[in-house]
PDB file of C-alpha atoms in Angstrom:
ATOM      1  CA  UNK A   7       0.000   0.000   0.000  1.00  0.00           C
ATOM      2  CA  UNK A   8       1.923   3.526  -0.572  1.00  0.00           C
ATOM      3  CA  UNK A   9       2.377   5.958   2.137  1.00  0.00           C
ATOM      4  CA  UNK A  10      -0.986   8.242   2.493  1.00  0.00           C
ATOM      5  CA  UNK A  11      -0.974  11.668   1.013  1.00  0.00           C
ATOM      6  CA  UNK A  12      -0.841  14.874   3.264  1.00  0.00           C
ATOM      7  CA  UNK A  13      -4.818  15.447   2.341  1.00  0.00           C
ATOM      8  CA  UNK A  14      -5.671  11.906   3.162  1.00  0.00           C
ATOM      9  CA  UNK A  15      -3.909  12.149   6.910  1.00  0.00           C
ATOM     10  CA  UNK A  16      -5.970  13.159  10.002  1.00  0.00           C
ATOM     11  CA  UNK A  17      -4.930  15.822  11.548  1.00  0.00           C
ATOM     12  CA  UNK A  18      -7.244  16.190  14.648  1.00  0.00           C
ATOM     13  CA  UNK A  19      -9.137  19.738  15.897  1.00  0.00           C
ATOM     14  CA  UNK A  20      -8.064  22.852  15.706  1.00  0.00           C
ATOM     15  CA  UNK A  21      -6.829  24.466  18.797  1.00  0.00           C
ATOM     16  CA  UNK A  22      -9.111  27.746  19.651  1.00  0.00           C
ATOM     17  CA  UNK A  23      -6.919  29.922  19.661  1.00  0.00           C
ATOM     18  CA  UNK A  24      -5.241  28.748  16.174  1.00  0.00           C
ATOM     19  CA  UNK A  25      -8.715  28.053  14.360  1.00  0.00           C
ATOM     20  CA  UNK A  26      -6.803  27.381  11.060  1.00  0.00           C
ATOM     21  CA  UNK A  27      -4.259  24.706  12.916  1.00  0.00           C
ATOM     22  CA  UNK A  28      -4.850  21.321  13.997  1.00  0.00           C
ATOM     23  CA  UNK A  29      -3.530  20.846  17.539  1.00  0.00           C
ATOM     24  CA  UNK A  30      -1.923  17.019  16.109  1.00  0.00           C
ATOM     25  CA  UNK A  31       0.581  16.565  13.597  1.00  0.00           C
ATOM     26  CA  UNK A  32      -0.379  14.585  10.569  1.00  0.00           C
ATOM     27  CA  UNK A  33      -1.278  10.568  11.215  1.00  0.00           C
ATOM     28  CA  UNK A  34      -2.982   7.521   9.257  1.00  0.00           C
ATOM     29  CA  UNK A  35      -6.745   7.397   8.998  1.00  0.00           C
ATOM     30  CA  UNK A  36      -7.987   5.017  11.371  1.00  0.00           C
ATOM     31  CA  UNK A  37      -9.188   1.916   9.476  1.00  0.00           C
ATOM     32  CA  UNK A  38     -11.073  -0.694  11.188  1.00  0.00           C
ATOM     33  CA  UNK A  39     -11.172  -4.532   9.702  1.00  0.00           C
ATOM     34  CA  UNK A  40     -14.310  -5.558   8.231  1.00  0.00           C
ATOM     35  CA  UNK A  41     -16.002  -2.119   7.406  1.00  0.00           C
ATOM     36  CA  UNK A  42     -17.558  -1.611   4.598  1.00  0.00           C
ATOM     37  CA  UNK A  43     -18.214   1.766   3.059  1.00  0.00           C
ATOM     38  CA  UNK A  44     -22.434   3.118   3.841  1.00  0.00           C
ATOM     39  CA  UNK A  45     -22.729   3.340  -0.014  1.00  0.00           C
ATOM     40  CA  UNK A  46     -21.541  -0.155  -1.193  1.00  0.00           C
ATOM     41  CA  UNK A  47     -23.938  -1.329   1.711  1.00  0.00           C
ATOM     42  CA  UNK A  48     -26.917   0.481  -0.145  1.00  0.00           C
ATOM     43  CA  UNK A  49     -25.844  -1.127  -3.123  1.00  0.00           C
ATOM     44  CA  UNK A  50     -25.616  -4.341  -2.155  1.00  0.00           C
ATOM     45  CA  UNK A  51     -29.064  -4.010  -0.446  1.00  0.00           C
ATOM     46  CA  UNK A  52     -30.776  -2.443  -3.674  1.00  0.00           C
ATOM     47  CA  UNK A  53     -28.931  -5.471  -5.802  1.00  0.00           C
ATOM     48  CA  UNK A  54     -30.654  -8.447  -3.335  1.00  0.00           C
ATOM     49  CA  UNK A  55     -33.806  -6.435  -4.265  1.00  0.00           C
ATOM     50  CA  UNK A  56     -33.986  -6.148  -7.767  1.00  0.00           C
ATOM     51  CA  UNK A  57     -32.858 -10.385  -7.480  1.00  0.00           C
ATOM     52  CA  UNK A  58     -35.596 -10.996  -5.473  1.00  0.00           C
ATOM     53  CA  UNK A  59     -38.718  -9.271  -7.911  1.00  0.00           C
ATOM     54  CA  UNK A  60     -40.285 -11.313 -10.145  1.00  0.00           C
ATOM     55  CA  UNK A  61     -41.389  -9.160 -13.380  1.00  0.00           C
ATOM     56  CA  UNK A  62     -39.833  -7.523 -17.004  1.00  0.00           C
ATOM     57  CA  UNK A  63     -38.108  -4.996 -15.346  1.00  0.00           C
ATOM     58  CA  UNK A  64     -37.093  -4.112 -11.821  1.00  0.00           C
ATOM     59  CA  UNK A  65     -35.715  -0.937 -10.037  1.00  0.00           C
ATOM     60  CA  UNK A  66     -34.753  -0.709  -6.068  1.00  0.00           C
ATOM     61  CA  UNK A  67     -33.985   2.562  -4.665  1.00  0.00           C
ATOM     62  CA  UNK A  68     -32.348   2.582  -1.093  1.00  0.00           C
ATOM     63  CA  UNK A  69     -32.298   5.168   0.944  1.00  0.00           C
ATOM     64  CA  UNK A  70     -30.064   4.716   4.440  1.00  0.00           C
ATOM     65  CA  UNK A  71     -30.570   7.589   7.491  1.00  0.00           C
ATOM     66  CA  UNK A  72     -28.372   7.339  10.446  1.00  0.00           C
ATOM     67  CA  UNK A  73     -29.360  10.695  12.686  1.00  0.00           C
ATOM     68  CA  UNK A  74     -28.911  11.700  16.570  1.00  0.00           C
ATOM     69  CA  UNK A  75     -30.530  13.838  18.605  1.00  0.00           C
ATOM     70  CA  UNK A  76     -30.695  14.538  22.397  1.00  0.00           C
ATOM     71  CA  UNK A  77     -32.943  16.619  24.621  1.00  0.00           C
ATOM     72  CA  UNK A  78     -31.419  18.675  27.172  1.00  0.00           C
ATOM     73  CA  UNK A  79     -33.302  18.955  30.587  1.00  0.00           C
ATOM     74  CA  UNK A  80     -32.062  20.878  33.580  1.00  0.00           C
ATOM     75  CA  UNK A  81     -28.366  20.881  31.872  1.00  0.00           C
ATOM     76  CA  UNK A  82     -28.956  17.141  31.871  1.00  0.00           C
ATOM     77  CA  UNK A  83     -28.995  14.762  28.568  1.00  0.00           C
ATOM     78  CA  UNK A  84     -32.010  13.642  28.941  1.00  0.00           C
ATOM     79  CA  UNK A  85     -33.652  11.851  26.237  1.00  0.00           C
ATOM     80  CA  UNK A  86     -30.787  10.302  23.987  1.00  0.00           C
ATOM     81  CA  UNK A  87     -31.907   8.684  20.542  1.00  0.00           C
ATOM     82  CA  UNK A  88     -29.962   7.273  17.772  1.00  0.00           C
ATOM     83  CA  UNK A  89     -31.918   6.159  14.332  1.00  0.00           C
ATOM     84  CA  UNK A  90     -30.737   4.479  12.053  1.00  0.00           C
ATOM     85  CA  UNK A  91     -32.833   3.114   8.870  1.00  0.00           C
ATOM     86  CA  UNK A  92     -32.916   1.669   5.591  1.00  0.00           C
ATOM     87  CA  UNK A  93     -35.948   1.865   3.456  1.00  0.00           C
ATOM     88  CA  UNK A  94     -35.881   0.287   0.105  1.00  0.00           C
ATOM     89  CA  UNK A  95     -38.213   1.321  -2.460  1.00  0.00           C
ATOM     90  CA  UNK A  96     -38.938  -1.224  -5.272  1.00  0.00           C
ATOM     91  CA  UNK A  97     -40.200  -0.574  -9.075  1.00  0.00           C
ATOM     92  CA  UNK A  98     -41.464  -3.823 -10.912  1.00  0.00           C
ATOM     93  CA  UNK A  99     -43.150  -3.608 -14.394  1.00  0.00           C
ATOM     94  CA  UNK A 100     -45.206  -6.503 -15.598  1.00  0.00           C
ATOM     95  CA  UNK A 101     -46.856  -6.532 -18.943  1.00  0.00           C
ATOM     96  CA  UNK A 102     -46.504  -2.627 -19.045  1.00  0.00           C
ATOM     97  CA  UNK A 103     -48.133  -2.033 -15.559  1.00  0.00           C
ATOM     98  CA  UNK A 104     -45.677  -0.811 -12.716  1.00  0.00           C
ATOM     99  CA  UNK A 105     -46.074  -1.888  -9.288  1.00  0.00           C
ATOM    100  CA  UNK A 106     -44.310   0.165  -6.554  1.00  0.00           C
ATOM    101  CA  UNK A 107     -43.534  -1.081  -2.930  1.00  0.00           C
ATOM    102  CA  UNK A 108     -41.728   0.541   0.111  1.00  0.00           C
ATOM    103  CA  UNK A 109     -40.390  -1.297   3.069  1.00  0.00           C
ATOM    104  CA  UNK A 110     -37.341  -0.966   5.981  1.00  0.00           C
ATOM    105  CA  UNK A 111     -37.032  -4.809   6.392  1.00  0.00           C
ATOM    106  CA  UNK A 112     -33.679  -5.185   4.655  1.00  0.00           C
ATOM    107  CA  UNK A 113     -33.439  -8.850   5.717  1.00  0.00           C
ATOM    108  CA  UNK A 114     -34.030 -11.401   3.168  1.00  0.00           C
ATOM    109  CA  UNK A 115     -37.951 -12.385   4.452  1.00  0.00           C
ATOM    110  CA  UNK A 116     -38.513  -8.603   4.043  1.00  0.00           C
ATOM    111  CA  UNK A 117     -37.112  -8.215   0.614  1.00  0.00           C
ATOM    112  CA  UNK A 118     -38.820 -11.322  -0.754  1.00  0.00           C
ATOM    113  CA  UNK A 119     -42.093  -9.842   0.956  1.00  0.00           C
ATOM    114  CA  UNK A 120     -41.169  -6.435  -1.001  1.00  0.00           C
ATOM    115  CA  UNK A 121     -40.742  -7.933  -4.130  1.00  0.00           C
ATOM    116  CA  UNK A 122     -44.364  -9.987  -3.912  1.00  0.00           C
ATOM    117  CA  UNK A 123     -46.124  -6.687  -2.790  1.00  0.00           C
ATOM    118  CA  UNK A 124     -44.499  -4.714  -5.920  1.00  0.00           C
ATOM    119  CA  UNK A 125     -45.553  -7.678  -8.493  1.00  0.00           C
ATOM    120  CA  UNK A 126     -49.150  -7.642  -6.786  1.00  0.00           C
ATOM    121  CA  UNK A 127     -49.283  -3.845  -7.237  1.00  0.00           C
ATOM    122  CA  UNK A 128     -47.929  -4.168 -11.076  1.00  0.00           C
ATOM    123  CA  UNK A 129     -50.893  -7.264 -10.866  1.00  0.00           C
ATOM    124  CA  UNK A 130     -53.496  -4.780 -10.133  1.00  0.00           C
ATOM    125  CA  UNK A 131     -52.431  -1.388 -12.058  1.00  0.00           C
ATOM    126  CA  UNK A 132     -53.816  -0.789 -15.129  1.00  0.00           C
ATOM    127  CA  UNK A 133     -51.575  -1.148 -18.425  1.00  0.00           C
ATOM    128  CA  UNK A 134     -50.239   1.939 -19.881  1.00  0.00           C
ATOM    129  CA  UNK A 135     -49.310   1.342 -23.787  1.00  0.00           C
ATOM    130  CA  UNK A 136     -46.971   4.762 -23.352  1.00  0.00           C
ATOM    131  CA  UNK A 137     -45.050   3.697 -20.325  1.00  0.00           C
ATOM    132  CA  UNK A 138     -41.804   3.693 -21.856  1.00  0.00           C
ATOM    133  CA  UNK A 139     -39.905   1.167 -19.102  1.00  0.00           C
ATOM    134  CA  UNK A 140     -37.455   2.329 -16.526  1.00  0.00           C
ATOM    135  CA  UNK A 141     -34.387   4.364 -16.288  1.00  0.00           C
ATOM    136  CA  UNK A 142     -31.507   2.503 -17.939  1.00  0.00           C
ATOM    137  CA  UNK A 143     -28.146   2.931 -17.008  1.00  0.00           C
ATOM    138  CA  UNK A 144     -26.389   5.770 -18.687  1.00  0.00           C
ATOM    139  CA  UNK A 145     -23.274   7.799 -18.079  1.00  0.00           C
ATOM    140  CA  UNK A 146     -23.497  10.841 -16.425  1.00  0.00           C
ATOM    141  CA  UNK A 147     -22.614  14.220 -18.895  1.00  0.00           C
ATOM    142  CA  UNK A 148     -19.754  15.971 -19.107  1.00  0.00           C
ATOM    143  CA  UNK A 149     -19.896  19.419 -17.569  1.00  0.00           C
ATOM    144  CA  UNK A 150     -17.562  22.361 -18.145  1.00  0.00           C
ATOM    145  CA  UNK A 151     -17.820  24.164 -14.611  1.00  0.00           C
ATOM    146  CA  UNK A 152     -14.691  25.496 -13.725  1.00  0.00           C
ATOM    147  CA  UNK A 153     -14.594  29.118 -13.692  1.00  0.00           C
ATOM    148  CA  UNK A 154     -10.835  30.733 -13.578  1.00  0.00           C
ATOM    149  CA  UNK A 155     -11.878  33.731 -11.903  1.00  0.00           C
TER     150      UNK A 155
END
C-alpha cells in the first residue's frame, strides 16, 4: 500500500486559539477490519432487491438515514436517541403495468415480501401502452464548470 498523502492524513481539531491549525501533527486514517463503506452497503441491499422481484423490469432505490438527537433537561442529557434506517423502495413492471412497494425490512424475508407486494401492485395497475420502461443505465454528462476567476 503507498504511504498516504498529506490530504488523506488526520490531523485532529483545531486548537481555539489557532482556528486554522490542527492541535496534532499529521497521522494515518484510522481503518477498522471488516467495514464496509455506507454506499456499497446500499448497493448491495438495492442489488438483493432487484434479485428478489419477479417481473420484465425491476428498479430498487435505497435510501439509508443514520441521525442523533438529544434533549437537554435541567443541563442534563435527557432523552438520547440514535436512528438508524434503511428503506428500500422497489419498481417492478409486468406486462406494461408498474407496481411500486416501500419497506425498511432489509433482511431477506422482508425483501422477498417487497418484491411480492411490488408484483401484486404491477398485478393490479392498469396497463399503460406509453409507459416507456425504466431508467436505464447511462453515463453521467460531461460538464464544463470550472470558472478561472
Amino acid at each position: 500500500m503507498p504511504p498516504a498523502r498529506t490530504d488523506q492524513l488526520r490531523q485532529g481539531s483545531a486548537w481555539p486559539a489557532r482556528a486554522r491549525l490542527a492541535q496534532d501533527g499529521a497521522g494515518a486514517v484510522p481503518q477498522r477490519a471488516g467495514r464496509v463503506p455506507l454506499v456499497s452497503r446500499g448497493l448491495e441491499l438495492a442489488e438483493r432487491a432487484v434479485r428478489a422481484a419477479e417481473g420484465d423490469e425491476a428498479q430498487a432505490i435505497v435510501r439509508r438515514e443514520r441521525s442523533g438527537l438529544a434533549r437537554y433537561a435541567s443541563s442534563e442529557v435527557h432523552q438520547p436517541t440514535l436512528v438508524e434506517n434503511e428503506v428500500v423502495e422497489l419498481q417492478v413492471v409486468r406486462d406494461g403495468r408498474l407496481g411500486i412497494a416501500i419497506a425498511n425490512r432489509p433482511g431477506e424475508d422482508g425483501l422477498r415480501e417487497l418484491a411480492a407486494r411490488a408484483a401484486e401492485a404491477a398485478g393490479s395497475a392498469p396497463a399503460d401502452p406509453d409507459f416507456p420502461g425504466l431508467v436505464t443505465e447511462t453515463e453521467p454528462a460531461q460538464v464544463e464548470a470550472y470558472d478561472e476567476e
